[in-house]
PDB file of C-alpha atoms in Angstrom:
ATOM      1  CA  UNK A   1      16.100   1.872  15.836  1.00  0.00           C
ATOM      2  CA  UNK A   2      16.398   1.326  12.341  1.00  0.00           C
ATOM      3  CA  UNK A   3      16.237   4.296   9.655  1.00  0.00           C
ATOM      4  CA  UNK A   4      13.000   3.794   7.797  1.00  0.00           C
ATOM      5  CA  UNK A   5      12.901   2.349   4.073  1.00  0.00           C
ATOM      6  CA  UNK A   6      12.362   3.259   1.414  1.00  0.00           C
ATOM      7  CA  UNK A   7       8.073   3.942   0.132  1.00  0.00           C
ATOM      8  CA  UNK A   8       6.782   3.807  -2.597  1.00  0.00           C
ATOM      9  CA  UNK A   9       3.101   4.324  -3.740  1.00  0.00           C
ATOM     10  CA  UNK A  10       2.051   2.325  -6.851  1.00  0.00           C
ATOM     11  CA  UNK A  11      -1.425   3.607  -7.808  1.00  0.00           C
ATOM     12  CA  UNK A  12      -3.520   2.568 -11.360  1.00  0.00           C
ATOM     13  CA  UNK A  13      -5.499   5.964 -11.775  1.00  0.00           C
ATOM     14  CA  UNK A  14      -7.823   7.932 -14.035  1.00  0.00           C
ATOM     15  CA  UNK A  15      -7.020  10.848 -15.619  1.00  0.00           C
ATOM     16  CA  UNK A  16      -8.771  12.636 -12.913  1.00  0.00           C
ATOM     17  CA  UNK A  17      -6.898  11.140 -10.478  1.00  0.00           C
ATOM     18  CA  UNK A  18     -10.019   8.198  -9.584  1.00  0.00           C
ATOM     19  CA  UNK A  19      -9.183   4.738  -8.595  1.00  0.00           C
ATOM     20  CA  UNK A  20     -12.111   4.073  -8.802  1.00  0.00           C
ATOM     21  CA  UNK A  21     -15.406   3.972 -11.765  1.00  0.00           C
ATOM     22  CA  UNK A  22     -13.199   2.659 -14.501  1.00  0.00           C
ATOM     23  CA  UNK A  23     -11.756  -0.512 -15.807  1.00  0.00           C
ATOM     24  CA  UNK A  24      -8.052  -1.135 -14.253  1.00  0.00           C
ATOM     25  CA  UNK A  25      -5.741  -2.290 -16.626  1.00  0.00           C
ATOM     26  CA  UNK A  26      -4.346  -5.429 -13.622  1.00  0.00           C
ATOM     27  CA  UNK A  27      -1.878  -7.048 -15.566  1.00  0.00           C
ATOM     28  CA  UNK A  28       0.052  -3.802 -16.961  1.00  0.00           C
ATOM     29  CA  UNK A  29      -0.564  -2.609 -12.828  1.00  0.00           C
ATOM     30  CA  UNK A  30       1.113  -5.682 -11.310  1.00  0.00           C
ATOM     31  CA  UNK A  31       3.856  -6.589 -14.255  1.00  0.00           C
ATOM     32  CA  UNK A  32       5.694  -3.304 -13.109  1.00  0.00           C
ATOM     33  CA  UNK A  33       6.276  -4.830  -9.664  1.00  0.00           C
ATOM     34  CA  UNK A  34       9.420  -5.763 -10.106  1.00  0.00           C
ATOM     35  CA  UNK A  35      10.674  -2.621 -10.695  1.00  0.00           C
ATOM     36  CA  UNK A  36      11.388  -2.322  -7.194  1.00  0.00           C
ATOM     37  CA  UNK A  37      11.678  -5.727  -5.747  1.00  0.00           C
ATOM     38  CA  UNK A  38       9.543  -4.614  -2.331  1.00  0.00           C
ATOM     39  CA  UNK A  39      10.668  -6.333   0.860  1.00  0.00           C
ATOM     40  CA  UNK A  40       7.236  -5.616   2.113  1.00  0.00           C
ATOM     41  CA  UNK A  41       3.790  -4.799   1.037  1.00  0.00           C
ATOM     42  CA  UNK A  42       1.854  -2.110   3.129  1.00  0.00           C
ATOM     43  CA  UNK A  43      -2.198  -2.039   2.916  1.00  0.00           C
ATOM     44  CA  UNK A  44      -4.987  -0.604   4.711  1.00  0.00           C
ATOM     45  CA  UNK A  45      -7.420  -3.124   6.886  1.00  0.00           C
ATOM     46  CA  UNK A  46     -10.244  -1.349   3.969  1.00  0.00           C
ATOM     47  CA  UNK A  47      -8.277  -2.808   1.474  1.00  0.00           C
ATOM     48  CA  UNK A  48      -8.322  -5.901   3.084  1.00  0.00           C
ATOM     49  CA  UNK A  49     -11.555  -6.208   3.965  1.00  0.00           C
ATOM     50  CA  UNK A  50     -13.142  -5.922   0.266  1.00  0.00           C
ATOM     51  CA  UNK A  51     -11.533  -9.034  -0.734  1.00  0.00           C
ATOM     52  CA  UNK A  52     -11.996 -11.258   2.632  1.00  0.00           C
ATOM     53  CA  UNK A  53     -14.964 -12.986   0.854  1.00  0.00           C
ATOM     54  CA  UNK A  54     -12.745 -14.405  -1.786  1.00  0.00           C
ATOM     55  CA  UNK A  55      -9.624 -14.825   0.541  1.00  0.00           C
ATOM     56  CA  UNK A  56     -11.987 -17.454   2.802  1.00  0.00           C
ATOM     57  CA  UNK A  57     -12.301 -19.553  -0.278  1.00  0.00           C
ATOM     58  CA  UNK A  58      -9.496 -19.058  -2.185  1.00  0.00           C
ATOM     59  CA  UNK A  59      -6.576 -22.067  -2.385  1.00  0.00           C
ATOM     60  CA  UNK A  60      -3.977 -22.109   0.394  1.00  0.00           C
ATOM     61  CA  UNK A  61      -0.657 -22.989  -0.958  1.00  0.00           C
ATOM     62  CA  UNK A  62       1.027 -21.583   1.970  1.00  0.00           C
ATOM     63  CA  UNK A  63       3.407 -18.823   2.707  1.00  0.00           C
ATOM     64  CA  UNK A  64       5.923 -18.288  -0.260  1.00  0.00           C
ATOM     65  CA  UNK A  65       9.184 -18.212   0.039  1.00  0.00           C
ATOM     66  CA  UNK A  66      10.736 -15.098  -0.767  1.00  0.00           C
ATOM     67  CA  UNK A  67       7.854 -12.967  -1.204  1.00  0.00           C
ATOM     68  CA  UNK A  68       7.506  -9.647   0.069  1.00  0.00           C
ATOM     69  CA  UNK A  69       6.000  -9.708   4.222  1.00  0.00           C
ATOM     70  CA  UNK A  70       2.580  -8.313   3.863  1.00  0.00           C
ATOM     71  CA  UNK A  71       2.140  -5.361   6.591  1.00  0.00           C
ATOM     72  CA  UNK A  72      -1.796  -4.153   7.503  1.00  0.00           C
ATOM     73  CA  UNK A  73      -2.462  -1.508   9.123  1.00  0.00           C
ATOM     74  CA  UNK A  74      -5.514  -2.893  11.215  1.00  0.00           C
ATOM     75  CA  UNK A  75      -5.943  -0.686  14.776  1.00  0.00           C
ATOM     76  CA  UNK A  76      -9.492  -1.660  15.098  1.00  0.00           C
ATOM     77  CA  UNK A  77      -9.206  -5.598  14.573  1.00  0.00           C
ATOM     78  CA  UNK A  78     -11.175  -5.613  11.615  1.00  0.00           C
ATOM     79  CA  UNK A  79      -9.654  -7.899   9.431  1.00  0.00           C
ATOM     80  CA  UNK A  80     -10.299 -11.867  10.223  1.00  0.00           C
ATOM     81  CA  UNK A  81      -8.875 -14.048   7.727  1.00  0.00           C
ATOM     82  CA  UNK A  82      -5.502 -13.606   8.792  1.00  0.00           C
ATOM     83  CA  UNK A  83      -4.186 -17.344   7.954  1.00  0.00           C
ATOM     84  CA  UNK A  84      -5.941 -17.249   4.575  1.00  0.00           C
ATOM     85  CA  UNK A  85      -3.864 -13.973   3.769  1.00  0.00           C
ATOM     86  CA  UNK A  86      -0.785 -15.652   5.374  1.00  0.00           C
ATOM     87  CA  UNK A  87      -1.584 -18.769   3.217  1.00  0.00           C
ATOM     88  CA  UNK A  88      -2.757 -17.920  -0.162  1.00  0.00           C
ATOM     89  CA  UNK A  89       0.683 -17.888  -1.977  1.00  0.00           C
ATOM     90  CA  UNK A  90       1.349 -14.241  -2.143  1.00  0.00           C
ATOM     91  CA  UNK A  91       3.329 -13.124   0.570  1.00  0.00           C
ATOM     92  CA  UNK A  92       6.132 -14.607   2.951  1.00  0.00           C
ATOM     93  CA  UNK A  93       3.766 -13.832   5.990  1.00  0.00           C
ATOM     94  CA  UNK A  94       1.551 -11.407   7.643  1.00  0.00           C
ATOM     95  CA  UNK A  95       1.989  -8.712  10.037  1.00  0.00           C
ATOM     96  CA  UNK A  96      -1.160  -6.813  11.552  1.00  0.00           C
ATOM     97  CA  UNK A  97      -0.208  -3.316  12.852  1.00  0.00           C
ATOM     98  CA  UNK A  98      -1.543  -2.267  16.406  1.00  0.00           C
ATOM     99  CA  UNK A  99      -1.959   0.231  19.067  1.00  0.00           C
ATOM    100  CA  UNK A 100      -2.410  -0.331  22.367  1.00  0.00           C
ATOM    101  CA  UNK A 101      -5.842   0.887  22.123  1.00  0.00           C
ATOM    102  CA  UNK A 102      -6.567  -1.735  19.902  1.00  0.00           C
ATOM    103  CA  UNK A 103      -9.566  -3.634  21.013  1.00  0.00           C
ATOM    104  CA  UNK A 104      -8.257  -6.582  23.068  1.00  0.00           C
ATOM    105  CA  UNK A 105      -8.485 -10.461  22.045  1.00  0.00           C
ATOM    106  CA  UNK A 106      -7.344 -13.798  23.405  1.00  0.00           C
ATOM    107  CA  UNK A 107      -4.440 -15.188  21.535  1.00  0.00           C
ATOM    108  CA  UNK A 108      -4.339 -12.944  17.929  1.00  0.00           C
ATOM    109  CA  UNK A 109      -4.042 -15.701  15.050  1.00  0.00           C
ATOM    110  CA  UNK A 110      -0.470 -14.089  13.711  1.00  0.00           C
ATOM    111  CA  UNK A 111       1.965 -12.150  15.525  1.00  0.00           C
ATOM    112  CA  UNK A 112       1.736  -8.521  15.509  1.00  0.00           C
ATOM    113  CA  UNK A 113       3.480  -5.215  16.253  1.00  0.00           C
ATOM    114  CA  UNK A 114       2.116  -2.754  18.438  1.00  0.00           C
ATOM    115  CA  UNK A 115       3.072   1.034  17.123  1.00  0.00           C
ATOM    116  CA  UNK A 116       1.072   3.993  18.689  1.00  0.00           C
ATOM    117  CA  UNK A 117      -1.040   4.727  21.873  1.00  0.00           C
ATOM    118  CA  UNK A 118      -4.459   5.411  20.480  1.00  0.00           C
ATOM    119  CA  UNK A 119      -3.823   4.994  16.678  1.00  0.00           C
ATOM    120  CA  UNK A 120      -0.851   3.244  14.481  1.00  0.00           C
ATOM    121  CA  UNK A 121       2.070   5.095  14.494  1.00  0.00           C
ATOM    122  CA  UNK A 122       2.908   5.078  10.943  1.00  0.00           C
ATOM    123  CA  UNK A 123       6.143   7.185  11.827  1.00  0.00           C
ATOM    124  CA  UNK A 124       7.236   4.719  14.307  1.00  0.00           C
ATOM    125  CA  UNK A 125       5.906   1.425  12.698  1.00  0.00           C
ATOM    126  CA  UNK A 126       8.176   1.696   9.307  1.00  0.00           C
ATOM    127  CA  UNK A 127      11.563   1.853  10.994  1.00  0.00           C
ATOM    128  CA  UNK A 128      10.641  -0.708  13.065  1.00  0.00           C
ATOM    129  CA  UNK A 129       9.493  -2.769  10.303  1.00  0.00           C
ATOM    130  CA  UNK A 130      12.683  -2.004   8.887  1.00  0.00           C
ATOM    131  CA  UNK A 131      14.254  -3.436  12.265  1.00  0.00           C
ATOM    132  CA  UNK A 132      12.722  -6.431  12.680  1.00  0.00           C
ATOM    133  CA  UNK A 133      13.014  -7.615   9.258  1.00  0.00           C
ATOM    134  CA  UNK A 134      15.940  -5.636   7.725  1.00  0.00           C
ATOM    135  CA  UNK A 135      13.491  -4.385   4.674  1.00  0.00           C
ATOM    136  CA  UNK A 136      14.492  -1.450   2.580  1.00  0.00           C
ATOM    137  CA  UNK A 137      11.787  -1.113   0.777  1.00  0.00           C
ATOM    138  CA  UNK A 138       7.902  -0.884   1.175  1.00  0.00           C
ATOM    139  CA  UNK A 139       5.477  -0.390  -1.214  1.00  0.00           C
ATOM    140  CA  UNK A 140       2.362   0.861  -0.075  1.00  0.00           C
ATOM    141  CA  UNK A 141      -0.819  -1.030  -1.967  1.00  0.00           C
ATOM    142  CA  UNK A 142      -3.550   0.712  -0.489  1.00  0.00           C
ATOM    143  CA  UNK A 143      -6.628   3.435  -1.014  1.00  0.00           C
ATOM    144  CA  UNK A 144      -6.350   7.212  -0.587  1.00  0.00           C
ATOM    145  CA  UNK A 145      -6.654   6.995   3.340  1.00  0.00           C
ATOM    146  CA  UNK A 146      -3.867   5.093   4.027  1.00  0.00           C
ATOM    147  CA  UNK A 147      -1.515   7.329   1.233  1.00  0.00           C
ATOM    148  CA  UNK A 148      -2.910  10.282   2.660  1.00  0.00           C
ATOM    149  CA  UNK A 149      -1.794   9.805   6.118  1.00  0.00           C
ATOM    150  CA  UNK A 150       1.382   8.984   4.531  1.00  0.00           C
ATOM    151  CA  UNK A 151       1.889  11.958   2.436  1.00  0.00           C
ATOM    152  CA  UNK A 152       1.025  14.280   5.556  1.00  0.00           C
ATOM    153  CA  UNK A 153       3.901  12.878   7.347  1.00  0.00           C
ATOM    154  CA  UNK A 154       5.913  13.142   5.195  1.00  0.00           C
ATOM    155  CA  UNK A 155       6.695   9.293   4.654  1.00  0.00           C
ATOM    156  CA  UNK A 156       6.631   8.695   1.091  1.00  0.00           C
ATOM    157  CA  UNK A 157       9.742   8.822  -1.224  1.00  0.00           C
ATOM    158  CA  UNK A 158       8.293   8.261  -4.953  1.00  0.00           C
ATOM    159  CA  UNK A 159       4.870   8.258  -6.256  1.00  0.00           C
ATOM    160  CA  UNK A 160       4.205   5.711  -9.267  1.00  0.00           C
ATOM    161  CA  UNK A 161       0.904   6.052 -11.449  1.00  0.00           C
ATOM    162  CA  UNK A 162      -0.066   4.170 -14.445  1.00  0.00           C
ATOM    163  CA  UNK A 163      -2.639   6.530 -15.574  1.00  0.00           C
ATOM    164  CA  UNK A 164      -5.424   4.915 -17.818  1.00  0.00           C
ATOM    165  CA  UNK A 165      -6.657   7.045 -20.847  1.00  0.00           C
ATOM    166  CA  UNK A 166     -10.547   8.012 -19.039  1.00  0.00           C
ATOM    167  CA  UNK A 167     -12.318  11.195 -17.191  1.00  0.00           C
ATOM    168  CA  UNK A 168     -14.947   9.525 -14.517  1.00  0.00           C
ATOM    169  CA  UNK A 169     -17.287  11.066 -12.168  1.00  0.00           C
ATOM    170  CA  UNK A 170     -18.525   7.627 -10.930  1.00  0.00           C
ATOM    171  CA  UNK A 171     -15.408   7.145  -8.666  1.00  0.00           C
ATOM    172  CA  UNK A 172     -15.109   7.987  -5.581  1.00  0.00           C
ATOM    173  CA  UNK A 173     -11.941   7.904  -4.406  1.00  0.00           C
ATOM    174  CA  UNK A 174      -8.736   9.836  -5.027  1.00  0.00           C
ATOM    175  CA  UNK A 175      -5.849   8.222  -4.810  1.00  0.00           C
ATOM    176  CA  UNK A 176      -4.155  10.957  -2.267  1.00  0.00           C
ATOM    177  CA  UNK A 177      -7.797  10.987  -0.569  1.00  0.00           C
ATOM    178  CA  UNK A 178     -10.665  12.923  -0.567  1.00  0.00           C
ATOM    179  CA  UNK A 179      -8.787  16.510   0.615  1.00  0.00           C
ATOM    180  CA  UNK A 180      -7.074  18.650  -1.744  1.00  0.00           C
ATOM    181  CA  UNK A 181      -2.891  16.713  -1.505  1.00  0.00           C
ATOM    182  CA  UNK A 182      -0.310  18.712   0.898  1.00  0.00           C
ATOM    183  CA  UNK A 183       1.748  20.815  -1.219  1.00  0.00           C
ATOM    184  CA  UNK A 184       4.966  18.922  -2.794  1.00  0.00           C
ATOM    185  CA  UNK A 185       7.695  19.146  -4.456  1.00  0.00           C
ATOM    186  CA  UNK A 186       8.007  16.260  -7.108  1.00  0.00           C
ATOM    187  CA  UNK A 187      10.951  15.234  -9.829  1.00  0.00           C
ATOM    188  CA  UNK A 188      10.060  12.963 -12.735  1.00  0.00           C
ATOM    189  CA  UNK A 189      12.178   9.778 -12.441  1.00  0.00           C
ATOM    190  CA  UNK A 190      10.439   8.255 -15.810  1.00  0.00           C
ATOM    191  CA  UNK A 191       7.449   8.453 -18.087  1.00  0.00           C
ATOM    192  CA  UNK A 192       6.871   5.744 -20.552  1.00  0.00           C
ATOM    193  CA  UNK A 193       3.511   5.245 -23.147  1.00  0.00           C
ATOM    194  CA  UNK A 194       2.003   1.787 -23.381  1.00  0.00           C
ATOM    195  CA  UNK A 195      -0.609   0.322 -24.987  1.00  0.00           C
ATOM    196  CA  UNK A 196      -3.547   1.253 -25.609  1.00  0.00           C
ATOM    197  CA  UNK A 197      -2.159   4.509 -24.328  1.00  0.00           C
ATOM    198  CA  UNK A 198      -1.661   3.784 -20.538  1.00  0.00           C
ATOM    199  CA  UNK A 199       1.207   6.257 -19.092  1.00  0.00           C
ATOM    200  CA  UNK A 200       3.206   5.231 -16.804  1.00  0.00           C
ATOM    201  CA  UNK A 201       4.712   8.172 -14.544  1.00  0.00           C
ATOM    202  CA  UNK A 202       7.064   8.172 -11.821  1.00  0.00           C
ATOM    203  CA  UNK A 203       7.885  10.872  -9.445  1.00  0.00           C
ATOM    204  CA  UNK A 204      10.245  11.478  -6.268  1.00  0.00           C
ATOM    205  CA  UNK A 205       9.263  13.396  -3.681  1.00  0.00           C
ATOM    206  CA  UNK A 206      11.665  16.003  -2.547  1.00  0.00           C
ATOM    207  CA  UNK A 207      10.368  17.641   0.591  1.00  0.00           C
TER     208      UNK A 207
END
């Protein structure tokens, strides 16, 4: 098998550490995509699932050409609009991520990859990701749950916030989820100021 890529988490934050309960700054968040040129984008079915409403109406241009694959982790068949997210224009295709435990269906919609007994194997599913489509590089798009089961195994190479200039108790969510992180060791790649005072900070994780 495959060694795993590369993963990186790209997170827009408070200063708390919130991704939630304060006004996202999208077009600074998504204009530093390019900085690493992912091969695929990795999400959580939650994720998902908040925008499915729009995604069943939204314009279907088709797979694009070149685009990262988009990769959900879905082990409870949750998500349903699996040819609008294929077709929308974002992403070269779609790949749900199973376990055999996954509640069965007739003939799934997309193809799929089957990692893990009773849960996804996130350990097993990104070097075979990294198999099937020769990617070196995921980057993980997703809410604390998802990161957090990351960081506890140990799976994540660099940690990217743009951190927006606010304090908020309305959010809920943390971006490393609702525990207290796992102890790391981080070293600062970059740190750059932008306008109106977003920070943009980029770490590598060493252990």
């Amino acid at each position: 098998m495959a060694a795993r890529p590369y993963v990186v988490v790209h997170v827009a934050v408070s200063l708390d550490g919130y991704t939630t309960g304060f006004g996202v700054d999208i077009g600074r968040f998504y204009s530093l995509l390019p900085t690493w040129q992912e091969d695929i984008t990795l999400t959580g079915a939650d994720t998902i699932l908040a925008q499915e409403a729009e995604l069943a109406a939204a314009p279907r241009p088709g797979p694009r050409t070149g685009a990262p694959l988009l990769a959900v982790v879905d082990g409870r068949r949750r998500v349903s609009q699996w040819e609008a997210l294929r077709d929308c224009g974002y992403w070269s295709g779609v790949l749900p991520l199973r376990a055999a435990s996954s509640p069965p269906v007739g003939e799934p919609p997309v193809p799929e990859l089957v990692v893990g007994t009773r849960r996804v194997d996130l350990r097993q599913a990104l070097p075979e990701l990294a198999s099937r489509t020769g990617a070196q590089l995921v980057r993980v798009d997703s809410g604390g749950q998802l990161i957090r089961a990351l960081l506890d195994l140990r799976l994540v190479d660099e940690v990217s916030l743009l951190v927006h200039p606010c304090l908020t108790n309305a959010g809920s969510h943390r971006w490393y989820g609702s525990d207290p992180p796992p102890a790391l060791t981080l070293a600062r790649i970059n740190a750059e100021v932008f306008d109106p005072d977003l920070v943009w900070l980029r770490y590598r994780i060493e252990n």
